[in-house]
C-alpha cells in the first residue's frame, strides 16, 4: 500500500537523542515513549469513522466515533517500548503480543510467544517494533496475525533500512508502513547504519 516517513521536527529531534550512544536507558525510553505518541497521531489519521447519535447537555446530535477496535501488537522485546506512548493516546486499544528474536548469526527470526485478543479480523492492527532491519521479524509477525484473521494491518517502526522496507513491501503489499526515519543500509552484522544500536538492549539495559 504505502510507506510513510514521519519526519516531523519533534520526532526527528527526539530520535537524535535516542541515536546518541551516550543517552542512558531512562532518557532513551522517555524519548521512545514520546515519539510513539507523536507517530500514533499520524498513523491514525485516516482511520475509518462511524456515525453515532448522542445527546450533549444541550441537545441530540449526530457525531462520529472510531469504526474499528484498535489492537497494538508489539514484537517482543523491543516493540514493548512503543506500547505506552500509543496507549496514552488510545486508552481503549487492546494489546496482543508476538515474541520473535532473530538469530544473531543467520538473522533468521524465531517465534517464541503469541497471545492475542479476539477479533483481529475486524480490528485495526498496529504491529510495533522500533527497528526494521532485514524485515524478517516484521514479516514473520505479520504472517502470524494474518493467520489469526487480521486484515487491516499497519507496521509502525522508528528506524528502517531500505532492505527491510523492500522486503516487507514485497511480502505484504497490503500493509501500510510508518517510519520515523529511513536510514542508509545494513552492516555486515545486520545492524542498521547509522541506526541506534540494539533497541532491546538499550530499552531494557541488558548490555
Ligand atoms: C530486533 C528488533 C526487531 C528485529 C529487527 O529484535 O527489535 O525485532 O531485531 O531485525 P530484522 O528486521 O532483521 O528481523 P531482536 O531479535 O534483537 O530481539 P529483542 O527485541 O528481544 O532484542
Ligand atoms: N535490531 C536492532 O535492535 N538494531 C538494529 O540495528 C537491527 C536490528
Short mmCIF file of C-alpha atoms and ligand atoms in Angstrom, two decimals:
data_model
loop_
_atom_site.label_atom_id
_atom_site.label_comp_id
_atom_site.label_asym_id
_atom_site.label_seq_id
_atom_site.Cartn_x
_atom_site.Cartn_y
_atom_site.Cartn_z
CA UNK A 1 0.00 0.00 0.00
CA UNK A 2 2.25 2.87 1.18
CA UNK A 3 5.40 3.70 3.12
CA UNK A 4 5.33 7.00 5.03
CA UNK A 5 8.29 8.67 6.73
CA UNK A 6 7.05 10.90 9.55
CA UNK A 7 9.97 13.31 9.57
CA UNK A 8 8.34 15.88 11.87
CA UNK A 9 10.92 18.12 13.64
CA UNK A 10 9.83 16.91 17.11
CA UNK A 11 10.11 13.26 16.09
CA UNK A 12 13.50 13.80 14.43
CA UNK A 13 14.81 15.77 17.43
CA UNK A 14 13.83 13.02 19.88
CA UNK A 15 15.20 10.32 17.58
CA UNK A 16 18.55 12.14 17.53
CA UNK A 17 18.67 11.84 21.35
CA UNK A 18 17.97 8.12 21.00
CA UNK A 19 20.65 7.61 18.36
CA UNK A 20 23.31 9.20 20.59
CA UNK A 21 25.31 6.38 22.21
CA UNK A 22 25.71 8.43 25.39
CA UNK A 23 21.94 8.58 26.01
CA UNK A 24 21.12 6.43 29.03
CA UNK A 25 18.23 3.98 29.44
CA UNK A 26 15.89 6.42 31.24
CA UNK A 27 16.13 9.12 28.55
CA UNK A 28 16.16 6.56 25.75
CA UNK A 29 12.84 5.15 26.99
CA UNK A 30 11.28 8.56 27.58
CA UNK A 31 12.12 9.71 24.04
CA UNK A 32 10.76 6.45 22.64
CA UNK A 33 7.53 6.94 24.59
CA UNK A 34 7.12 10.47 23.28
CA UNK A 35 7.90 9.53 19.67
CA UNK A 36 5.39 6.66 19.87
CA UNK A 37 2.62 9.11 20.82
CA UNK A 38 3.55 11.54 18.06
CA UNK A 39 3.67 8.75 15.49
CA UNK A 40 0.32 7.31 16.62
CA UNK A 41 -1.34 10.63 15.90
CA UNK A 42 -0.27 10.41 12.24
CA UNK A 43 -0.70 6.64 11.88
CA UNK A 44 -4.36 7.01 12.94
CA UNK A 45 -5.08 10.00 10.71
CA UNK A 46 -7.13 8.01 8.15
CA UNK A 47 -8.90 5.54 10.45
CA UNK A 48 -12.49 4.84 9.39
CA UNK A 49 -15.23 6.50 11.46
CA UNK A 50 -18.90 5.69 12.08
CA UNK A 51 -21.82 8.00 12.75
CA UNK A 52 -23.34 7.83 16.24
CA UNK A 53 -26.32 9.58 17.76
CA UNK A 54 -25.54 11.12 21.16
CA UNK A 55 -27.09 13.63 23.48
CA UNK A 56 -24.99 16.55 24.65
CA UNK A 57 -26.13 18.57 27.70
CA UNK A 58 -27.76 20.84 25.11
CA UNK A 59 -29.43 18.61 22.51
CA UNK A 60 -29.34 15.39 20.48
CA UNK A 61 -26.76 15.35 17.70
CA UNK A 62 -25.02 13.07 15.23
CA UNK A 63 -21.30 12.73 15.83
CA UNK A 64 -18.51 10.29 14.91
CA UNK A 65 -16.56 7.53 16.64
CA UNK A 66 -13.81 5.14 15.53
CA UNK A 67 -15.37 2.32 13.49
CA UNK A 68 -12.89 -0.43 14.46
CA UNK A 69 -11.26 -1.62 17.64
CA UNK A 70 -7.53 -0.95 17.69
CA UNK A 71 -5.08 -3.71 18.61
CA UNK A 72 -1.43 -2.98 19.35
CA UNK A 73 0.89 -5.87 18.52
CA UNK A 74 4.39 -5.20 19.90
CA UNK A 75 7.09 -7.57 18.66
CA UNK A 76 8.86 -8.63 21.89
CA UNK A 77 11.02 -7.39 23.29
CA UNK A 78 11.81 -4.02 21.77
CA UNK A 79 8.28 -3.40 20.44
CA UNK A 80 7.11 -3.13 24.05
CA UNK A 81 8.84 0.24 24.19
CA UNK A 82 6.23 1.68 21.80
CA UNK A 83 3.13 0.49 23.68
CA UNK A 84 2.83 3.09 26.46
CA UNK A 85 3.13 6.14 24.27
CA UNK A 86 0.41 4.88 21.90
CA UNK A 87 -1.80 3.60 24.72
CA UNK A 88 -1.78 7.06 26.31
CA UNK A 89 -3.36 8.35 23.11
CA UNK A 90 -5.66 5.35 22.54
CA UNK A 91 -6.51 4.04 26.02
CA UNK A 92 -9.16 1.70 24.60
CA UNK A 93 -6.58 -0.16 22.48
CA UNK A 94 -6.20 -3.87 23.18
CA UNK A 95 -2.73 -5.39 23.21
CA UNK A 96 -1.58 -8.66 21.63
CA UNK A 97 1.95 -9.96 21.88
CA UNK A 98 4.25 -11.74 19.49
CA UNK A 99 7.66 -12.85 20.73
CA UNK A 100 10.28 -13.06 18.00
CA UNK A 101 14.06 -12.93 18.20
CA UNK A 102 16.44 -13.04 15.28
CA UNK A 103 19.37 -15.40 15.39
CA UNK A 104 22.49 -13.24 15.73
CA UNK A 105 24.40 -15.20 13.06
CA UNK A 106 21.80 -16.21 10.49
CA UNK A 107 19.47 -13.21 11.13
CA UNK A 108 16.55 -15.65 10.76
CA UNK A 109 13.56 -14.77 13.00
CA UNK A 110 12.30 -17.30 15.57
CA UNK A 111 8.85 -17.11 17.16
CA UNK A 112 8.68 -17.93 20.89
CA UNK A 113 5.38 -16.44 22.08
CA UNK A 114 2.00 -15.35 20.76
CA UNK A 115 -1.11 -14.14 22.60
CA UNK A 116 -3.82 -12.02 21.01
CA UNK A 117 -7.19 -10.53 21.84
CA UNK A 118 -10.22 -11.77 19.90
CA UNK A 119 -11.49 -10.20 16.69
CA UNK A 120 -8.21 -9.38 14.97
CA UNK A 121 -10.27 -9.77 11.78
CA UNK A 122 -12.37 -6.66 12.44
CA UNK A 123 -9.70 -4.56 14.21
CA UNK A 124 -7.08 -2.12 13.02
CA UNK A 125 -3.88 -3.95 14.00
CA UNK A 126 -0.76 -1.86 14.64
CA UNK A 127 2.39 -4.02 14.58
CA UNK A 128 5.06 -2.24 16.63
CA UNK A 129 8.85 -2.56 16.52
CA UNK A 130 11.45 0.22 16.79
CA UNK A 131 13.75 -1.50 14.28
CA UNK A 132 13.10 -2.75 10.74
CA UNK A 133 16.43 -4.21 9.63
CA UNK A 134 16.25 -7.20 7.22
CA UNK A 135 12.47 -7.15 7.68
CA UNK A 136 12.43 -10.82 8.74
CA UNK A 137 10.87 -10.22 12.18
CA UNK A 138 8.17 -7.85 10.91
CA UNK A 139 7.28 -10.20 8.04
CA UNK A 140 7.01 -13.12 10.48
CA UNK A 141 4.84 -11.10 12.90
CA UNK A 142 2.50 -10.04 10.10
CA UNK A 143 2.33 -13.66 8.84
CA UNK A 144 1.29 -14.74 12.35
CA UNK A 145 -1.51 -12.20 12.79
CA UNK A 146 -2.78 -12.77 9.24
CA UNK A 147 -3.11 -16.48 10.13
CA UNK A 148 -5.28 -15.35 13.07
CA UNK A 149 -7.51 -13.42 10.66
CA UNK A 150 -6.05 -9.88 10.79
CA UNK A 151 -6.96 -7.91 7.68
CA UNK A 152 -6.24 -4.24 8.41
CA UNK A 153 -2.56 -4.04 9.38
CA UNK A 154 -0.18 -1.12 9.80
CA UNK A 155 3.50 -1.56 10.64
CA UNK A 156 4.96 1.16 12.89
CA UNK A 157 8.77 1.33 13.22
CA UNK A 158 11.19 4.03 14.27
CA UNK A 159 14.24 3.31 12.16
CA UNK A 160 14.37 1.21 8.99
CA UNK A 161 16.94 0.05 6.49
CA UNK A 162 15.94 0.19 2.80
CA UNK A 163 16.44 -3.61 2.62
CA UNK A 164 13.79 -4.17 5.33
CA UNK A 165 11.26 -1.81 3.79
CA UNK A 166 11.63 -3.52 0.41
CA UNK A 167 11.25 -6.97 1.95
CA UNK A 168 8.04 -6.06 3.84
CA UNK A 169 6.57 -4.27 0.82
CA UNK A 170 7.21 -7.43 -1.24
CA UNK A 171 5.92 -9.95 1.33
CA UNK A 172 2.92 -7.89 2.50
CA UNK A 173 1.99 -5.31 -0.15
CA UNK A 174 -1.34 -4.70 1.63
CA UNK A 175 0.34 -3.35 4.79
CA UNK A 176 0.99 0.37 5.31
CA UNK A 177 4.42 1.13 6.80
CA UNK A 178 5.13 4.15 9.02
CA UNK A 179 8.69 5.18 9.92
CA UNK A 180 10.37 7.98 11.84
CA UNK A 181 13.49 7.61 9.67
CA UNK A 182 14.78 5.63 6.71
CA UNK A 183 18.49 5.02 7.23
CA UNK A 184 21.31 4.25 4.84
CA UNK A 185 21.89 0.49 4.92
CA UNK A 186 22.56 -2.66 6.96
CA UNK A 187 26.09 -3.51 8.07
CA UNK A 188 27.66 -6.96 7.81
CA UNK A 189 26.10 -7.96 11.17
CA UNK A 190 22.60 -6.93 10.12
CA UNK A 191 22.56 -3.72 12.16
CA UNK A 192 21.04 -0.55 10.75
CA UNK A 193 23.57 2.17 9.80
CA UNK A 194 23.68 4.74 11.36
CA UNK A 195 20.76 3.32 13.40
CA UNK A 196 20.68 3.46 17.19
CA UNK A 197 22.28 0.13 18.12
CA UNK A 198 20.38 -2.75 19.68
CA UNK A 199 16.99 -1.32 20.61
CA UNK A 200 16.03 -4.13 23.03
CA UNK A 201 19.30 -3.84 24.93
CA UNK A 202 19.04 -0.05 25.15
CA UNK A 203 15.41 -0.15 26.36
CA UNK A 204 15.90 -2.90 28.92
CA UNK A 205 19.51 -2.13 29.91
CA UNK A 206 20.68 -5.63 29.05
CA UNK A 207 24.07 -4.57 27.66
C1 LIG B 1 15.43 -6.67 16.94
C2 LIG B 1 14.35 -5.63 16.67
C3 LIG B 1 13.48 -6.31 15.65
C4 LIG B 1 14.49 -7.11 14.85
C5 LIG B 1 14.77 -6.41 13.56
O1 LIG B 1 14.94 -7.64 17.81
O2 LIG B 1 13.65 -5.22 17.81
O3 LIG B 1 12.50 -7.15 16.20
O4 LIG B 1 15.70 -7.18 15.65
O5 LIG B 1 15.59 -7.16 12.75
P1 LIG B 1 15.10 -7.82 11.40
O6 LIG B 1 14.31 -6.77 10.66
O7 LIG B 1 16.37 -8.17 10.71
O8 LIG B 1 14.28 -9.04 11.72
P2 LIG B 1 15.87 -8.80 18.45
O9 LIG B 1 15.81 -10.02 17.61
O10 LIG B 1 17.23 -8.24 18.72
O11 LIG B 1 15.11 -9.14 19.78
P3 LIG B 1 14.83 -8.22 21.07
O12 LIG B 1 13.78 -7.20 20.70
O13 LIG B 1 14.35 -9.21 22.08
O14 LIG B 1 16.12 -7.57 21.48
N1 LIG B 2 17.82 -4.85 15.72
C1 LIG B 2 18.23 -3.79 16.46
O1 LIG B 2 17.86 -3.67 17.65
N2 LIG B 2 19.02 -2.87 15.87
C2 LIG B 2 19.43 -2.96 14.59
O2 LIG B 2 20.15 -2.08 14.11
C3 LIG B 2 18.99 -4.08 13.84
C4 LIG B 2 18.19 -5.00 14.43
#
